[in-house]
Short mmCIF file of C-alpha atoms in Angstrom, two decimals:
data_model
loop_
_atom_site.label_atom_id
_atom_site.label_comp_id
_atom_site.label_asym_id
_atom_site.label_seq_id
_atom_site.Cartn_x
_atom_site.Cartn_y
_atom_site.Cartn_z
CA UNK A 97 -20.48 -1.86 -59.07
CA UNK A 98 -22.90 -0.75 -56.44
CA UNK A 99 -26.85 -1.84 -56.44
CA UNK A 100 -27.59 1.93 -57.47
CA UNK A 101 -26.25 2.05 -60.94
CA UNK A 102 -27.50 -1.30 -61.75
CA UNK A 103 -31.03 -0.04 -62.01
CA UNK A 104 -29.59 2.53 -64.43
CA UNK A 105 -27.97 0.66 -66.54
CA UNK A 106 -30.48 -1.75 -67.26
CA UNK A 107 -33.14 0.79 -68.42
CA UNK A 108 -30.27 3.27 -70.36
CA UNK A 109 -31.35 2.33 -73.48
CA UNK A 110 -34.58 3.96 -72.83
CA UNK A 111 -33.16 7.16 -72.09
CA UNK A 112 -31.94 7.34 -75.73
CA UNK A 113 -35.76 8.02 -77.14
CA UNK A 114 -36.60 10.02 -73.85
CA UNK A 115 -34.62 13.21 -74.74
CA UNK A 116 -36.47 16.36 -75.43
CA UNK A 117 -35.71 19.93 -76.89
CA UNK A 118 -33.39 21.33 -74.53
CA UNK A 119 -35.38 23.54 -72.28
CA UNK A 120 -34.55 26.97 -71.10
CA UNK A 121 -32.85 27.11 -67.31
CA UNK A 122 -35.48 26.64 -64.54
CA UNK A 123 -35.40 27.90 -60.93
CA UNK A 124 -33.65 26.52 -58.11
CA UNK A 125 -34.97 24.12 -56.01
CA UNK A 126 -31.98 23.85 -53.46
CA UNK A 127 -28.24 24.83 -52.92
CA UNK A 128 -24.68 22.70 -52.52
CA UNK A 129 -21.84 24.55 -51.68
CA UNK A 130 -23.75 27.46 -53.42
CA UNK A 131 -24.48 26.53 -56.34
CA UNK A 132 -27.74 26.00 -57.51
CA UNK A 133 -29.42 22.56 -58.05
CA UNK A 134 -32.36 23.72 -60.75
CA UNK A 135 -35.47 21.74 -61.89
CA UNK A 136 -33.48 21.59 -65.43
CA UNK A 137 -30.97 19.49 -63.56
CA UNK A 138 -33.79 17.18 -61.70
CA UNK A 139 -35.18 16.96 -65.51
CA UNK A 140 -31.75 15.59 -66.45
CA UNK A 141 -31.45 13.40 -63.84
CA UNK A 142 -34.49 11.99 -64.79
CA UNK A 143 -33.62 11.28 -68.30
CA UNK A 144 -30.33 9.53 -67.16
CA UNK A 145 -32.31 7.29 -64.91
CA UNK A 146 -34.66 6.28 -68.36
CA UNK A 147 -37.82 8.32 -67.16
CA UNK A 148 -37.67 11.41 -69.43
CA UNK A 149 -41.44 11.00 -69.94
CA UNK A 150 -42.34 11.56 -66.72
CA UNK A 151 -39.40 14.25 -65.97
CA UNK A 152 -40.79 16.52 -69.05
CA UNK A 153 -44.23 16.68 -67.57
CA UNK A 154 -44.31 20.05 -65.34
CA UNK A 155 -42.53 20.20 -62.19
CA UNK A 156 -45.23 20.58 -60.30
CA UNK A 157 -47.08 17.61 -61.30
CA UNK A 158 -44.38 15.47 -59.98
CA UNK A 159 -45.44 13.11 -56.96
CA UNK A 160 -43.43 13.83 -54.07
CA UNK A 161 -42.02 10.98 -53.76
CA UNK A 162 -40.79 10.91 -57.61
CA UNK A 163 -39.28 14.30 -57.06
CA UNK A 164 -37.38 13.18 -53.85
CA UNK A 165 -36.21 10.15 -55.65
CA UNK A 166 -34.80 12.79 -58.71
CA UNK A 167 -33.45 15.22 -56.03
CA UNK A 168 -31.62 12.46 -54.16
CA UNK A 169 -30.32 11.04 -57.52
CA UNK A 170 -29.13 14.39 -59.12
CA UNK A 171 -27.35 15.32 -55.60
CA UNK A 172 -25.32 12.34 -55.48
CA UNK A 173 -24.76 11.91 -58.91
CA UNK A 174 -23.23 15.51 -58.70
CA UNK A 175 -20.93 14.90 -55.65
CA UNK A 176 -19.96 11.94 -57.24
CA UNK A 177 -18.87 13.82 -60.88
CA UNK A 178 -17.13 16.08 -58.34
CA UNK A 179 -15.01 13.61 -56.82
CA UNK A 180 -14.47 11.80 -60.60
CA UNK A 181 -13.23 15.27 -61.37
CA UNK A 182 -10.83 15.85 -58.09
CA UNK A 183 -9.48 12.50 -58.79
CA UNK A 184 -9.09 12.17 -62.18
CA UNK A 185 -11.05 9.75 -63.28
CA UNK A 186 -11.73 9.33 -66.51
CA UNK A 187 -13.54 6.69 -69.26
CA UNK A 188 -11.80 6.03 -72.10
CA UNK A 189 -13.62 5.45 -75.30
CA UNK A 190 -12.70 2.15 -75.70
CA UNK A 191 -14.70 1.42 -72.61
CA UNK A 192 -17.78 3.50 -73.97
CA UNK A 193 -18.50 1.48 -76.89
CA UNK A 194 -17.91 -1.73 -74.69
CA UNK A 195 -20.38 -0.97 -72.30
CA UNK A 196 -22.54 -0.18 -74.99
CA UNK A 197 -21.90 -3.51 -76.66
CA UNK A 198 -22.80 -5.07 -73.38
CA UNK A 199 -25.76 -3.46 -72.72
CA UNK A 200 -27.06 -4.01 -76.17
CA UNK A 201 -26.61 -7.28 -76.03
CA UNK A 202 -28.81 -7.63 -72.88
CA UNK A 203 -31.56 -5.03 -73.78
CA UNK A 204 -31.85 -5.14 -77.91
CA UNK A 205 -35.29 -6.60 -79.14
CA UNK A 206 -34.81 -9.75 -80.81
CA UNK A 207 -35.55 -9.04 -84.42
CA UNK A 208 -36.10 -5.53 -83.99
CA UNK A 209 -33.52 -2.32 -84.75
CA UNK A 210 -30.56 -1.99 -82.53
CA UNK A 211 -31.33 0.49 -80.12
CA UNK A 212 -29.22 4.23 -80.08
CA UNK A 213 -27.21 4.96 -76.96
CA UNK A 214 -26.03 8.03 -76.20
CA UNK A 215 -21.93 7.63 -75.76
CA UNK A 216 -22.39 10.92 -73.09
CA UNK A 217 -25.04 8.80 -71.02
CA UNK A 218 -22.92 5.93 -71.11
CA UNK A 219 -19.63 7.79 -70.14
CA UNK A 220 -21.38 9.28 -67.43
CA UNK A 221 -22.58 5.67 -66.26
CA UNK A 222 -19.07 4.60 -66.47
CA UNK A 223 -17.70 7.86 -64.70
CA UNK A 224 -19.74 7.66 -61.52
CA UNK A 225 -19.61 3.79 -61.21
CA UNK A 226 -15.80 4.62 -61.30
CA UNK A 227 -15.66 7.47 -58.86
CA UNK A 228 -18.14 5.54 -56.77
CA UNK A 229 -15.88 2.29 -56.54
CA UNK A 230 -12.97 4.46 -55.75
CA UNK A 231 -14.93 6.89 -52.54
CA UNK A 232 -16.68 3.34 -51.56
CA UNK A 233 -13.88 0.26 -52.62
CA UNK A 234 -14.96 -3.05 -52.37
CA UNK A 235 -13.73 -5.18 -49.10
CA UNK A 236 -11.98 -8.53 -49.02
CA UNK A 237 -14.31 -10.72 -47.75
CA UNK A 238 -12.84 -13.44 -45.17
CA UNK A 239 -13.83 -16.87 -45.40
CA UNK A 240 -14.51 -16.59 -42.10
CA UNK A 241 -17.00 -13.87 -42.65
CA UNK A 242 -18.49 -15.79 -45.75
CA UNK A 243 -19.27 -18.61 -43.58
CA UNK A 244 -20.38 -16.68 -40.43
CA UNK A 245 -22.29 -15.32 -42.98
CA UNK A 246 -23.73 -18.95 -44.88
CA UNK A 247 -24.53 -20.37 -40.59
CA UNK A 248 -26.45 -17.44 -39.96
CA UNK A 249 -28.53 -17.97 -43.51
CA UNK A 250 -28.34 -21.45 -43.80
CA UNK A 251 -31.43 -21.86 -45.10
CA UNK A 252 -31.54 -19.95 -48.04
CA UNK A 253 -28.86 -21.56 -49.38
CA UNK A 254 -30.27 -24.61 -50.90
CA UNK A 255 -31.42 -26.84 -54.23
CA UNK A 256 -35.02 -26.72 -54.80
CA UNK A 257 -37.39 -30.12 -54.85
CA UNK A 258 -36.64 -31.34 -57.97
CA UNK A 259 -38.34 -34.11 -60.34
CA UNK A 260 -36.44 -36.62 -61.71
CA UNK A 261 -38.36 -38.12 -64.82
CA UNK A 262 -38.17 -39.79 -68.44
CA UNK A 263 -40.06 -38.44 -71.55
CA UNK A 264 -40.79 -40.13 -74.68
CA UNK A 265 -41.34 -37.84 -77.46
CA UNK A 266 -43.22 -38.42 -80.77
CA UNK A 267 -44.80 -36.45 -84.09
CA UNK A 268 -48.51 -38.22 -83.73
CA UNK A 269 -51.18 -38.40 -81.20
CA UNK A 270 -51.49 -42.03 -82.91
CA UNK A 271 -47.97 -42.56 -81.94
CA UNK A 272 -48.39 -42.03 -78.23
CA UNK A 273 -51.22 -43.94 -78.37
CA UNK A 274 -49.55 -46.63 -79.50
CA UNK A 275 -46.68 -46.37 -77.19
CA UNK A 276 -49.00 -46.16 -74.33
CA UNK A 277 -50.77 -49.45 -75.33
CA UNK A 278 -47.07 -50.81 -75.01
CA UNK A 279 -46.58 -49.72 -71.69
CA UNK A 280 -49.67 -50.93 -70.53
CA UNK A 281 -48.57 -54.56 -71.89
CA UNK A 282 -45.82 -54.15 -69.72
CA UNK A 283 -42.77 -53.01 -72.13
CA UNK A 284 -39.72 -51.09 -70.42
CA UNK A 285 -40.20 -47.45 -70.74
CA UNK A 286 -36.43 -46.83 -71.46
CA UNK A 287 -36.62 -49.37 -74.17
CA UNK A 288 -39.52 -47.49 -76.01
CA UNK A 289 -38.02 -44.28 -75.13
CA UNK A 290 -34.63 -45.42 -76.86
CA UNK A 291 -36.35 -46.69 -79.97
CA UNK A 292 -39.04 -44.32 -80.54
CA UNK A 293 -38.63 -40.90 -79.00
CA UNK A 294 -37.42 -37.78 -81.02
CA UNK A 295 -35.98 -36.48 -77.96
CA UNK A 296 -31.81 -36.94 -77.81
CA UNK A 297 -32.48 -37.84 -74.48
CA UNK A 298 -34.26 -41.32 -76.06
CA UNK A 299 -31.11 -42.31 -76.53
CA UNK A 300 -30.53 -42.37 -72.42
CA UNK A 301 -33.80 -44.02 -71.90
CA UNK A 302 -35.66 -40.67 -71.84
CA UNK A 303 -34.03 -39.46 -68.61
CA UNK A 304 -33.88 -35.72 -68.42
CA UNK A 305 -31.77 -33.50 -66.06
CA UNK A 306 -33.49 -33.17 -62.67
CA UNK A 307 -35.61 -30.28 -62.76
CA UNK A 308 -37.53 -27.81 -60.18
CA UNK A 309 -40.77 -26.63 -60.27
CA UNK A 310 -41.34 -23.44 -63.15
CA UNK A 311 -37.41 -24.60 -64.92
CA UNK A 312 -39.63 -26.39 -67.47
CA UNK A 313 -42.59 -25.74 -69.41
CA UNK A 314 -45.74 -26.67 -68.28
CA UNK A 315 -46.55 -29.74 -68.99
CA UNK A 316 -43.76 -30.89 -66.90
CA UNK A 317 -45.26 -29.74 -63.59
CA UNK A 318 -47.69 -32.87 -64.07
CA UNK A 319 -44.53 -34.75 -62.44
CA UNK A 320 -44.76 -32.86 -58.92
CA UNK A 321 -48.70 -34.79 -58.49
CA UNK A 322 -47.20 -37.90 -60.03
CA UNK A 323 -45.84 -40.90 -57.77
CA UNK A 324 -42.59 -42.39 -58.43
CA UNK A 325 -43.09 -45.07 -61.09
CA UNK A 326 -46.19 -43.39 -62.39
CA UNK A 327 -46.78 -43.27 -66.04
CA UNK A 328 -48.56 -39.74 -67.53
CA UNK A 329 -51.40 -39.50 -69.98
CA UNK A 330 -50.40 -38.11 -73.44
CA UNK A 331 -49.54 -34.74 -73.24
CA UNK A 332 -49.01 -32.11 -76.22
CA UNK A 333 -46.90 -29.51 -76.64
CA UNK A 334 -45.50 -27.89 -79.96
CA UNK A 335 -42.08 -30.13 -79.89
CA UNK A 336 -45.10 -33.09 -80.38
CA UNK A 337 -46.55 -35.85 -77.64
CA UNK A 338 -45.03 -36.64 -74.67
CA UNK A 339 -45.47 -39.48 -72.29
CA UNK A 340 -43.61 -38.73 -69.06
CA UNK A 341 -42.74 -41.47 -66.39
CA UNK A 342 -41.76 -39.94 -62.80
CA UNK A 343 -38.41 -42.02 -61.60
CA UNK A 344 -38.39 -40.20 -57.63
CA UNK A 345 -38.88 -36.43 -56.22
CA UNK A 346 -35.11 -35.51 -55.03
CA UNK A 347 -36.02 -33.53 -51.93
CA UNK A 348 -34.70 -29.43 -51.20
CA UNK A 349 -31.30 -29.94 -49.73
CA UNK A 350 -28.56 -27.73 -48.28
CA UNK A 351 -25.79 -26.57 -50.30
CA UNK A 352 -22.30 -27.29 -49.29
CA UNK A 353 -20.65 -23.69 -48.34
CA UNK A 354 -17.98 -23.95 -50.72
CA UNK A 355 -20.63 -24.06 -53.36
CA UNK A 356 -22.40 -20.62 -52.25
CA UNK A 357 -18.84 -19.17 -50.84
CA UNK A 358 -18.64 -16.76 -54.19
CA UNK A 359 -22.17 -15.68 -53.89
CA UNK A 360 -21.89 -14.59 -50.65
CA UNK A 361 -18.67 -12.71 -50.56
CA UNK A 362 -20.13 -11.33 -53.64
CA UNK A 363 -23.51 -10.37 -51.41
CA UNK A 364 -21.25 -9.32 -48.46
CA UNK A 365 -18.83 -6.92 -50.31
CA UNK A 366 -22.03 -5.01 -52.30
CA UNK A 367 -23.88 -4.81 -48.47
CA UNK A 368 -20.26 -3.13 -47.69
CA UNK A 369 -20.18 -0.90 -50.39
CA UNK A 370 -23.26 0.49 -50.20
CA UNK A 371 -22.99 1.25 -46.73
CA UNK A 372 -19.42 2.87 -47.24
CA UNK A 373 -21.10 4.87 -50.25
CA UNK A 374 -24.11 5.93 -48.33
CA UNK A 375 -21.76 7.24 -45.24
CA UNK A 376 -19.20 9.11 -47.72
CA UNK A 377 -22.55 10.90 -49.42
CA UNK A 378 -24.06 11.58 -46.29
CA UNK A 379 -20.96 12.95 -44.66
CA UNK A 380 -20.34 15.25 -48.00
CA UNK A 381 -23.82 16.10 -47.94
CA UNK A 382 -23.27 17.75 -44.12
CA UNK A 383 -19.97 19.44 -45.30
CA UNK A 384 -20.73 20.79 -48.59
CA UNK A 385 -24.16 22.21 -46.94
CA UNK A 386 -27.02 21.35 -49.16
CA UNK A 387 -29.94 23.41 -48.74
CA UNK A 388 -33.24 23.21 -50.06
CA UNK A 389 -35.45 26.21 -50.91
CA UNK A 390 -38.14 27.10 -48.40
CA UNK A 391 -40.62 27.30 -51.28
CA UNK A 392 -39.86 22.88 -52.10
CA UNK A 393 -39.43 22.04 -48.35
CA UNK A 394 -42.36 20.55 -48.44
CA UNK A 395 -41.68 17.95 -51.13
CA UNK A 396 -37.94 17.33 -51.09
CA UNK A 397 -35.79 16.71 -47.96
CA UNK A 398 -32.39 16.48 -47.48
CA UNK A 399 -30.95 13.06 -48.04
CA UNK A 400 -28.82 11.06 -45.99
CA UNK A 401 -27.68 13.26 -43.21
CA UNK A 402 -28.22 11.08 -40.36
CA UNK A 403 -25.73 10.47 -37.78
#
């Protein structure tokens, strides 16, 4: 699915409390293969991408640049319903309620009511994501272009710096105390951390999983200013008192290509796709001869029709 329906999807559920009275039909704005394109249809557009508040203000309030965005939107959407239609493309409603499963699950407020989707705003989601895939199919991806690809960007394909520490975990600031007295004697830390800590890590000697920087919460930064060996003060935090004993920094290191070759086949064939999508609109744009209205020239333009 390209990057352009993403955006929509994720902010669909807002579209459900954005839609208003249906208005009367407004004028045209612009022509495509003769038929009008009307501010009522930028308004809808609007509400499909989950900014009907903005789209019911009056037209021309819009910024430019929102009503370019709309215009662009509603004229590809509409080419792309076209060619849905042409080729038969269809959802079925199995794959409606689905896709509304999945996006619930991803967007719902925890605790709160379920939020109401429209089954037409999803099936239209569905329909141009289909028609799109089929104008615009994914690529295979060589493995020789994946790692052409991973040489050129080596770099940014890498692991973090990462801390590798033990924690000791316990109810009472007098407990920490305590256990800090211990280590100062000269007691193991792993020792105290298997017989004391609350953690289920105590029972590993308090070793956690390597972490980067921001993975944890906060109090575990203290262990990027730490040296190895070092032992922390007591620190609080609502699971109790921790005492936190850096073991080594693991420095940023590159990773191996076969364990990035999935993300960036994945990368490559979206880059493909949207540049296969944006030729087919622009070419359809030239032959089913959009025109905008002298009267919005000045804030819409015509999309896409570059060489």
């Amino acid at each position: 699915m390209t990057a352009r329906f993403r955006l929509a999807f994720i902010f669909l559920f807002l579209a459900a409390s954005c839609h208003a009275k249906e208005a009367p039909l407004e004028g045209a704005v612009a022509t495509l293969a003769g038929q009008p394109v009307s501010v009522a249809d930028l308004r809808e557009t609007a509400r499909f991408m989950g900014v009907g508040g903005v789209a019911d203000r009056p037209f021309t309030t819009w910024t430019p640049a929102f009503a370019k965005t709309v215009f662009e939107e509603t004229i590809y959407d509409r080419l792309l319903a076209e060619a849905a239609q042409r080729q038969g493309i269809s959802v079925s409603p199995k794959e409606i309620q689905e896709e509304k499963k999945r996006i619930l699950a991803i967007s719902a407020p925890e605790g709160g009511r379920p939020v109401e989707l429209s089954e037409e705003l999803v099936r239209k989601k569905l329909l141009l994501a289909k028609a799109a895939e089929q104008v615009a199919p994914a690529p295979e991806i060589s493995r020789k272009a994946a790692l052409a690809e991973y040489n050129r960007r080596k770099g940014h394909y890498e692991t973090p710096e990462r801390a590798l520490v033990r924690d000791i975990v316990v109810r009472s600031e007098d407990e920490g105390k305590a256990i800090l007295t211990a280590l100062a004697a000269g007691n193991s830390f792993s020792a105290l951390a298997r017989a004391k800590s609350l953690s289920p890590e105590g029972a590993k000697g308090g070793l956690l999983p390597p972490y980067a920087l921001g993975e944890m919460p906060a109090l575990f930064a203290l262990a990027f200013s730490m040296k190895p060996g070092e032992v922390s003060p007591l620190l609080s935090s609502p699971y109790g008192y921790h005492i936190l004993k850096l073991v080594k920094i693991l420095p940023s290191a590159d990773l191996p290509f076969r364990k990035v070759r999935d993300r960036i086949e994945r990368h490559l064939r979206e880059k493909a796709q949207r540049e296969a999508l944006a030729q087919w609109l622009a070419g359809k744009i030239r032959t089913e001869h959009l025109t905008i209205l002298p009267k919005y020239a000045s804030t819409l333009s015509l999309p896409l029709t570059g060489p």
